Amino acid sequence: MDALDMGEDLAKVLISEDEIATRLDEMAAEIDRTYAGEEVLLIGVLNGAVMVMADLSRRLHTPVTMDWMAVSSYGSGTRSSGVVRILKDLSTDVHGKHLLIVEDIIDSGLTLSWLVKNLSSREPASLKIATLLRKPEAAQTDLQVDFCGFDIPNEFVIGYGLDFAGRYRNVPFVGTLAPHVYGG
Ligand code: IMP
Ligand code: MG
């Protein structure tokens, strides 16, 4: 899917496919330097992190294994509540392993804070966070993000794994939607 397919649904391209690729190169190099050949278990948060996981992991020289978690935040509306339910847990025992959570976006940071607490209780050797995108509010929380692709404005974005009502995940760039898409 590309900008043409989106037609008038696309307001603007915020981060292009090329910009994402360049930044992922840099992030992968940083991650390789950090782990220096130690094996890492990449934990992708479904569904949004699928694209980042695929593209970031293929750039790494560090030996990795991969696992996935699906979580859902309780509560109505568009705001994250911080009360989280596990829809799909890991298939791996993480005890004593180096864990790197791979996220698409951190907004309030509430979901990820919960996930960090949950995974820490399983006694991994270490736990770090990589995210492609981060919004300003998240930057103000005490959540320590180890590898961050882009700090973006406080706007709703779609593409590169991120959806609106389940759609636009397969858009190769990160963009914003025209108001009529929300308005119906
Ligand atoms: P948080 O708990 O507020 O950090 O919410 C994190 C989750 O909300 C992300 O993993 C996304 O699934 C979703 N989310 C937050 N902001 C956006 C956005 O701009 N577009 C699409 N999904 C978003
Ligand atoms: Mg996510």
mmCIF file of C-alpha atoms and ligand atoms in Angstrom:
data_model
loop_
_atom_site.group_PDB
_atom_site.id
_atom_site.type_symbol
_atom_site.label_atom_id
_atom_site.label_comp_id
_atom_site.label_asym_id
_atom_site.label_seq_id
_atom_site.Cartn_x
_atom_site.Cartn_y
_atom_site.Cartn_z
ATOM 1 C CA MET A 1 0.000 0.000 0.000
ATOM 2 C CA ASP A 2 1.340 3.463 -0.808
ATOM 3 C CA ALA A 3 0.348 7.120 -0.607
ATOM 4 C CA LEU A 4 -1.596 6.831 -3.865
ATOM 5 C CA ASP A 5 -3.688 3.968 -2.497
ATOM 6 C CA MET A 6 -4.528 6.079 0.534
ATOM 7 C CA GLY A 7 -5.802 8.900 -1.632
ATOM 8 C CA GLU A 8 -7.502 11.595 0.396
ATOM 9 C CA ASP A 9 -7.293 9.566 3.621
ATOM 10 C CA LEU A 10 -3.649 10.628 3.956
ATOM 11 C CA ALA A 11 -3.069 14.031 5.538
ATOM 12 C CA LYS A 12 0.711 13.955 5.457
ATOM 13 C CA VAL A 13 3.761 11.739 5.473
ATOM 14 C CA LEU A 14 5.499 12.299 8.807
ATOM 15 C CA ILE A 15 8.409 9.862 8.390
ATOM 16 C CA SER A 16 9.244 8.422 4.969
ATOM 17 C CA GLU A 17 10.211 4.850 4.172
ATOM 18 C CA ASP A 18 13.812 5.979 3.575
ATOM 19 C CA GLU A 19 13.984 7.858 6.859
ATOM 20 C CA ILE A 20 12.734 4.783 8.722
ATOM 21 C CA ALA A 21 15.324 2.572 6.996
ATOM 22 C CA THR A 22 18.197 4.952 7.793
ATOM 23 C CA ARG A 23 17.182 5.266 11.427
ATOM 24 C CA LEU A 24 16.794 1.486 11.792
ATOM 25 C CA ASP A 25 20.372 1.087 10.500
ATOM 26 C CA GLU A 26 21.545 3.425 13.265
ATOM 27 C CA MET A 27 19.446 1.753 15.948
ATOM 28 C CA ALA A 28 20.685 -1.710 14.950
ATOM 29 C CA ALA A 29 24.304 -0.528 15.161
ATOM 30 C CA GLU A 30 23.624 0.924 18.615
ATOM 31 C CA ILE A 31 21.987 -2.322 19.782
ATOM 32 C CA ASP A 32 24.899 -4.393 18.420
ATOM 33 C CA ARG A 33 27.358 -2.180 20.316
ATOM 34 C CA THR A 34 25.340 -2.465 23.529
ATOM 35 C CA TYR A 35 25.100 -6.237 23.586
ATOM 36 C CA ALA A 36 28.540 -6.914 22.073
ATOM 37 C CA GLY A 37 27.754 -10.414 20.856
ATOM 38 C CA GLU A 38 25.605 -11.527 23.835
ATOM 39 C CA GLU A 39 22.496 -13.425 22.773
ATOM 40 C CA VAL A 40 19.313 -11.398 23.055
ATOM 41 C CA LEU A 41 15.662 -12.396 23.165
ATOM 42 C CA LEU A 42 13.666 -9.878 21.155
ATOM 43 C CA ILE A 43 10.126 -9.528 22.477
ATOM 44 C CA GLY A 44 7.741 -8.018 19.950
ATOM 45 C CA VAL A 45 4.513 -6.496 21.149
ATOM 46 C CA LEU A 46 1.715 -7.562 18.808
ATOM 47 C CA ASN A 47 0.312 -6.367 16.507
ATOM 48 C CA GLY A 48 1.928 -3.015 15.922
ATOM 49 C CA ALA A 49 5.558 -4.055 16.336
ATOM 50 C CA VAL A 50 5.544 -6.612 13.524
ATOM 51 C CA MET A 51 7.145 -4.302 10.953
ATOM 52 C CA VAL A 52 9.774 -2.885 13.326
ATOM 53 C CA MET A 53 10.643 -6.372 14.527
ATOM 54 C CA ALA A 54 11.064 -7.679 10.974
ATOM 55 C CA ASP A 55 13.142 -4.755 9.748
ATOM 56 C CA LEU A 56 15.189 -4.133 12.896
ATOM 57 C CA SER A 57 16.024 -7.780 13.581
ATOM 58 C CA ARG A 58 17.324 -8.292 10.038
ATOM 59 C CA ARG A 59 19.808 -5.478 10.555
ATOM 60 C CA LEU A 60 21.286 -6.958 13.737
ATOM 61 C CA HIS A 61 24.557 -8.902 13.882
ATOM 62 C CA THR A 62 23.853 -9.815 17.518
ATOM 63 C CA PRO A 63 22.547 -13.384 17.811
ATOM 64 C CA VAL A 64 18.852 -13.197 18.634
ATOM 65 C CA THR A 65 15.797 -15.295 19.278
ATOM 66 C CA MET A 66 12.298 -13.853 18.991
ATOM 67 C CA ASP A 67 9.086 -14.163 20.888
ATOM 68 C CA TRP A 68 5.814 -12.246 20.936
ATOM 69 C CA MET A 69 3.333 -10.908 23.436
ATOM 70 C CA ALA A 70 -0.114 -9.511 22.857
ATOM 71 C CA VAL A 71 -1.560 -7.244 25.492
ATOM 72 C CA SER A 72 -4.706 -5.221 25.706
ATOM 73 C CA SER A 73 -5.286 -2.145 27.786
ATOM 74 C CA TYR A 74 -8.563 -2.120 29.708
ATOM 75 C CA GLY A 75 -10.809 0.868 29.627
ATOM 76 C CA SER A 76 -12.911 2.716 27.110
ATOM 77 C CA GLY A 77 -11.947 5.524 24.793
ATOM 78 C CA THR A 78 -8.623 6.087 23.131
ATOM 79 C CA ARG A 79 -6.625 6.636 26.305
ATOM 80 C CA SER A 80 -4.528 3.863 27.721
ATOM 81 C CA SER A 81 -5.640 2.944 31.259
ATOM 82 C CA GLY A 82 -2.504 1.223 32.453
ATOM 83 C CA VAL A 83 -4.568 -1.817 33.436
ATOM 84 C CA VAL A 84 -3.380 -4.489 31.096
ATOM 85 C CA ARG A 85 -4.570 -7.964 30.173
ATOM 86 C CA ILE A 86 -2.334 -10.554 28.523
ATOM 87 C CA LEU A 87 -3.967 -11.852 25.344
ATOM 88 C CA LYS A 88 -0.956 -13.910 24.332
ATOM 89 C CA ASP A 89 1.932 -14.646 26.629
ATOM 90 C CA LEU A 90 5.501 -15.547 25.677
ATOM 91 C CA SER A 91 6.254 -19.129 24.652
ATOM 92 C CA THR A 92 9.755 -18.757 26.110
ATOM 93 C CA ASP A 93 11.085 -18.918 29.668
ATOM 94 C CA VAL A 94 12.913 -15.596 29.982
ATOM 95 C CA HIS A 95 14.720 -16.345 33.252
ATOM 96 C CA GLY A 96 18.406 -15.350 32.991
ATOM 97 C CA LYS A 97 18.085 -14.025 29.434
ATOM 98 C CA HIS A 98 18.831 -10.595 27.971
ATOM 99 C CA LEU A 99 15.463 -9.200 26.906
ATOM 100 C CA LEU A 100 14.845 -6.407 24.447
ATOM 101 C CA ILE A 101 11.230 -5.281 24.122
ATOM 102 C CA VAL A 102 10.520 -4.120 20.573
ATOM 103 C CA GLU A 103 7.687 -1.584 20.291
ATOM 104 C CA ASP A 104 6.141 0.441 17.512
ATOM 105 C CA ILE A 105 5.126 3.451 19.564
ATOM 106 C CA ILE A 106 5.063 4.658 23.148
ATOM 107 C CA ASP A 107 2.289 7.124 23.845
ATOM 108 C CA SER A 108 1.453 7.467 27.563
ATOM 109 C CA GLY A 109 3.915 4.705 28.365
ATOM 110 C CA LEU A 110 1.391 3.014 30.653
ATOM 111 C CA THR A 111 1.193 -0.228 28.659
ATOM 112 C CA LEU A 112 4.943 -0.548 28.504
ATOM 113 C CA SER A 113 5.435 0.307 32.206
ATOM 114 C CA TRP A 114 3.137 -2.561 33.045
ATOM 115 C CA LEU A 115 4.987 -4.857 30.657
ATOM 116 C CA VAL A 116 8.354 -3.935 32.142
ATOM 117 C CA LYS A 117 7.085 -4.747 35.637
ATOM 118 C CA ASN A 118 5.596 -8.020 34.440
ATOM 119 C CA LEU A 119 8.721 -9.159 32.613
ATOM 120 C CA SER A 120 11.072 -8.015 35.386
ATOM 121 C CA SER A 121 9.271 -10.300 37.829
ATOM 122 C CA ARG A 122 10.350 -13.242 35.650
ATOM 123 C CA GLU A 123 13.972 -12.478 36.540
ATOM 124 C CA PRO A 124 15.681 -11.890 33.202
ATOM 125 C CA ALA A 125 19.427 -11.142 33.108
ATOM 126 C CA SER A 126 18.580 -7.700 31.714
ATOM 127 C CA LEU A 127 15.655 -5.821 30.209
ATOM 128 C CA LYS A 128 15.827 -2.993 27.694
ATOM 129 C CA ILE A 129 13.368 -1.202 25.437
ATOM 130 C CA ALA A 130 13.536 -0.318 21.750
ATOM 131 C CA THR A 131 10.785 1.691 20.097
ATOM 132 C CA LEU A 132 10.502 3.242 16.669
ATOM 133 C CA LEU A 133 8.320 6.127 17.821
ATOM 134 C CA ARG A 134 7.778 8.026 21.033
ATOM 135 C CA LYS A 135 5.297 10.782 21.828
ATOM 136 C CA PRO A 136 6.077 13.707 24.167
ATOM 137 C CA GLU A 137 4.014 12.442 27.090
ATOM 138 C CA ALA A 138 5.998 9.197 27.146
ATOM 139 C CA ALA A 139 9.230 11.157 27.206
ATOM 140 C CA GLN A 140 8.047 12.692 30.482
ATOM 141 C CA THR A 141 7.432 9.399 32.283
ATOM 142 C CA ASP A 142 10.147 7.657 34.263
ATOM 143 C CA LEU A 143 10.116 4.844 31.721
ATOM 144 C CA GLN A 144 13.664 4.441 30.496
ATOM 145 C CA VAL A 145 13.696 3.918 26.735
ATOM 146 C CA ASP A 146 17.084 2.580 25.678
ATOM 147 C CA PHE A 147 16.723 2.814 21.895
ATOM 148 C CA CYS A 148 14.302 5.319 20.359
ATOM 149 C CA GLY A 149 13.874 5.926 16.637
ATOM 150 C CA PHE A 150 11.963 9.194 16.501
ATOM 151 C CA ASP A 151 10.309 11.564 18.925
ATOM 152 C CA ILE A 152 7.126 12.681 17.215
ATOM 153 C CA PRO A 153 4.490 15.344 17.926
ATOM 154 C CA ASN A 154 1.380 14.442 19.880
ATOM 155 C CA GLU A 155 -0.667 13.420 16.845
ATOM 156 C CA PHE A 156 -2.351 10.148 15.968
ATOM 157 C CA VAL A 157 -0.233 8.359 13.383
ATOM 158 C CA ILE A 158 -0.730 5.333 11.173
ATOM 159 C CA GLY A 159 1.457 3.127 9.004
ATOM 160 C CA TYR A 160 4.473 0.888 9.471
ATOM 161 C CA GLY A 161 2.482 -1.409 11.772
ATOM 162 C CA LEU A 162 0.276 1.252 13.331
ATOM 163 C CA ASP A 163 -3.430 1.127 12.642
ATOM 164 C CA PHE A 164 -6.595 3.119 12.798
ATOM 165 C CA ALA A 165 -9.547 0.738 13.310
ATOM 166 C CA GLY A 166 -7.364 -2.119 12.117
ATOM 167 C CA ARG A 167 -6.392 -0.478 8.839
ATOM 168 C CA TYR A 168 -3.235 1.102 7.387
ATOM 169 C CA ARG A 169 -0.756 -1.208 9.116
ATOM 170 C CA ASN A 170 0.737 -2.078 5.727
ATOM 171 C CA VAL A 171 1.456 1.537 4.788
ATOM 172 C CA PRO A 172 5.280 1.653 4.457
ATOM 173 C CA PHE A 173 5.708 5.133 5.965
ATOM 174 C CA VAL A 174 4.380 6.848 9.100
ATOM 175 C CA GLY A 175 1.697 9.415 8.401
ATOM 176 C CA THR A 176 -1.344 11.231 9.703
ATOM 177 C CA LEU A 177 -4.940 10.804 8.592
ATOM 178 C CA ALA A 178 -7.290 13.369 7.164
ATOM 179 C CA PRO A 179 -10.024 14.434 9.622
ATOM 180 C CA HIS A 180 -12.802 12.916 7.482
ATOM 181 C CA VAL A 181 -11.434 9.415 8.233
ATOM 182 C CA TYR A 182 -12.184 9.868 11.941
ATOM 183 C CA GLY A 183 -15.333 11.897 11.384
ATOM 184 C CA GLY A 184 -17.010 9.238 9.222
HETATM 185 P P1 IMP B 1 0.379 3.756 25.750
HETATM 186 O O1 IMP B 1 0.049 2.767 26.843
HETATM 187 O O2 IMP B 1 -0.415 5.036 25.904
HETATM 188 O O3 IMP B 1 1.846 4.029 25.609
HETATM 189 O O4 IMP B 1 -0.208 3.139 24.412
HETATM 190 C C1 IMP B 1 0.528 2.341 23.609
HETATM 191 C C2 IMP B 1 -0.283 1.702 22.503
HETATM 192 O O5 IMP B 1 -1.350 2.554 22.008
HETATM 193 C C3 IMP B 1 0.625 1.475 21.322
HETATM 194 O O6 IMP B 1 1.314 0.263 21.436
HETATM 195 C C4 IMP B 1 -0.338 1.550 20.160
HETATM 196 O O7 IMP B 1 -0.910 0.284 19.949
HETATM 197 C C5 IMP B 1 -1.399 2.523 20.600
HETATM 198 N N1 IMP B 1 -1.114 3.888 20.058
HETATM 199 C C6 IMP B 1 -0.665 4.963 20.732
HETATM 200 N N2 IMP B 1 -0.525 6.032 19.919
HETATM 201 C C7 IMP B 1 -0.895 5.621 18.687
HETATM 202 C C8 IMP B 1 -0.957 6.278 17.393
HETATM 203 O O8 IMP B 1 -0.654 7.461 17.211
HETATM 204 N N3 IMP B 1 -1.375 5.512 16.350
HETATM 205 C C9 IMP B 1 -1.717 4.201 16.499
HETATM 206 N N4 IMP B 1 -1.682 3.553 17.679
HETATM 207 C C10 IMP B 1 -1.275 4.247 18.767
HETATM 208 MG MG MG B 2 2.292 -1.421 20.339
#
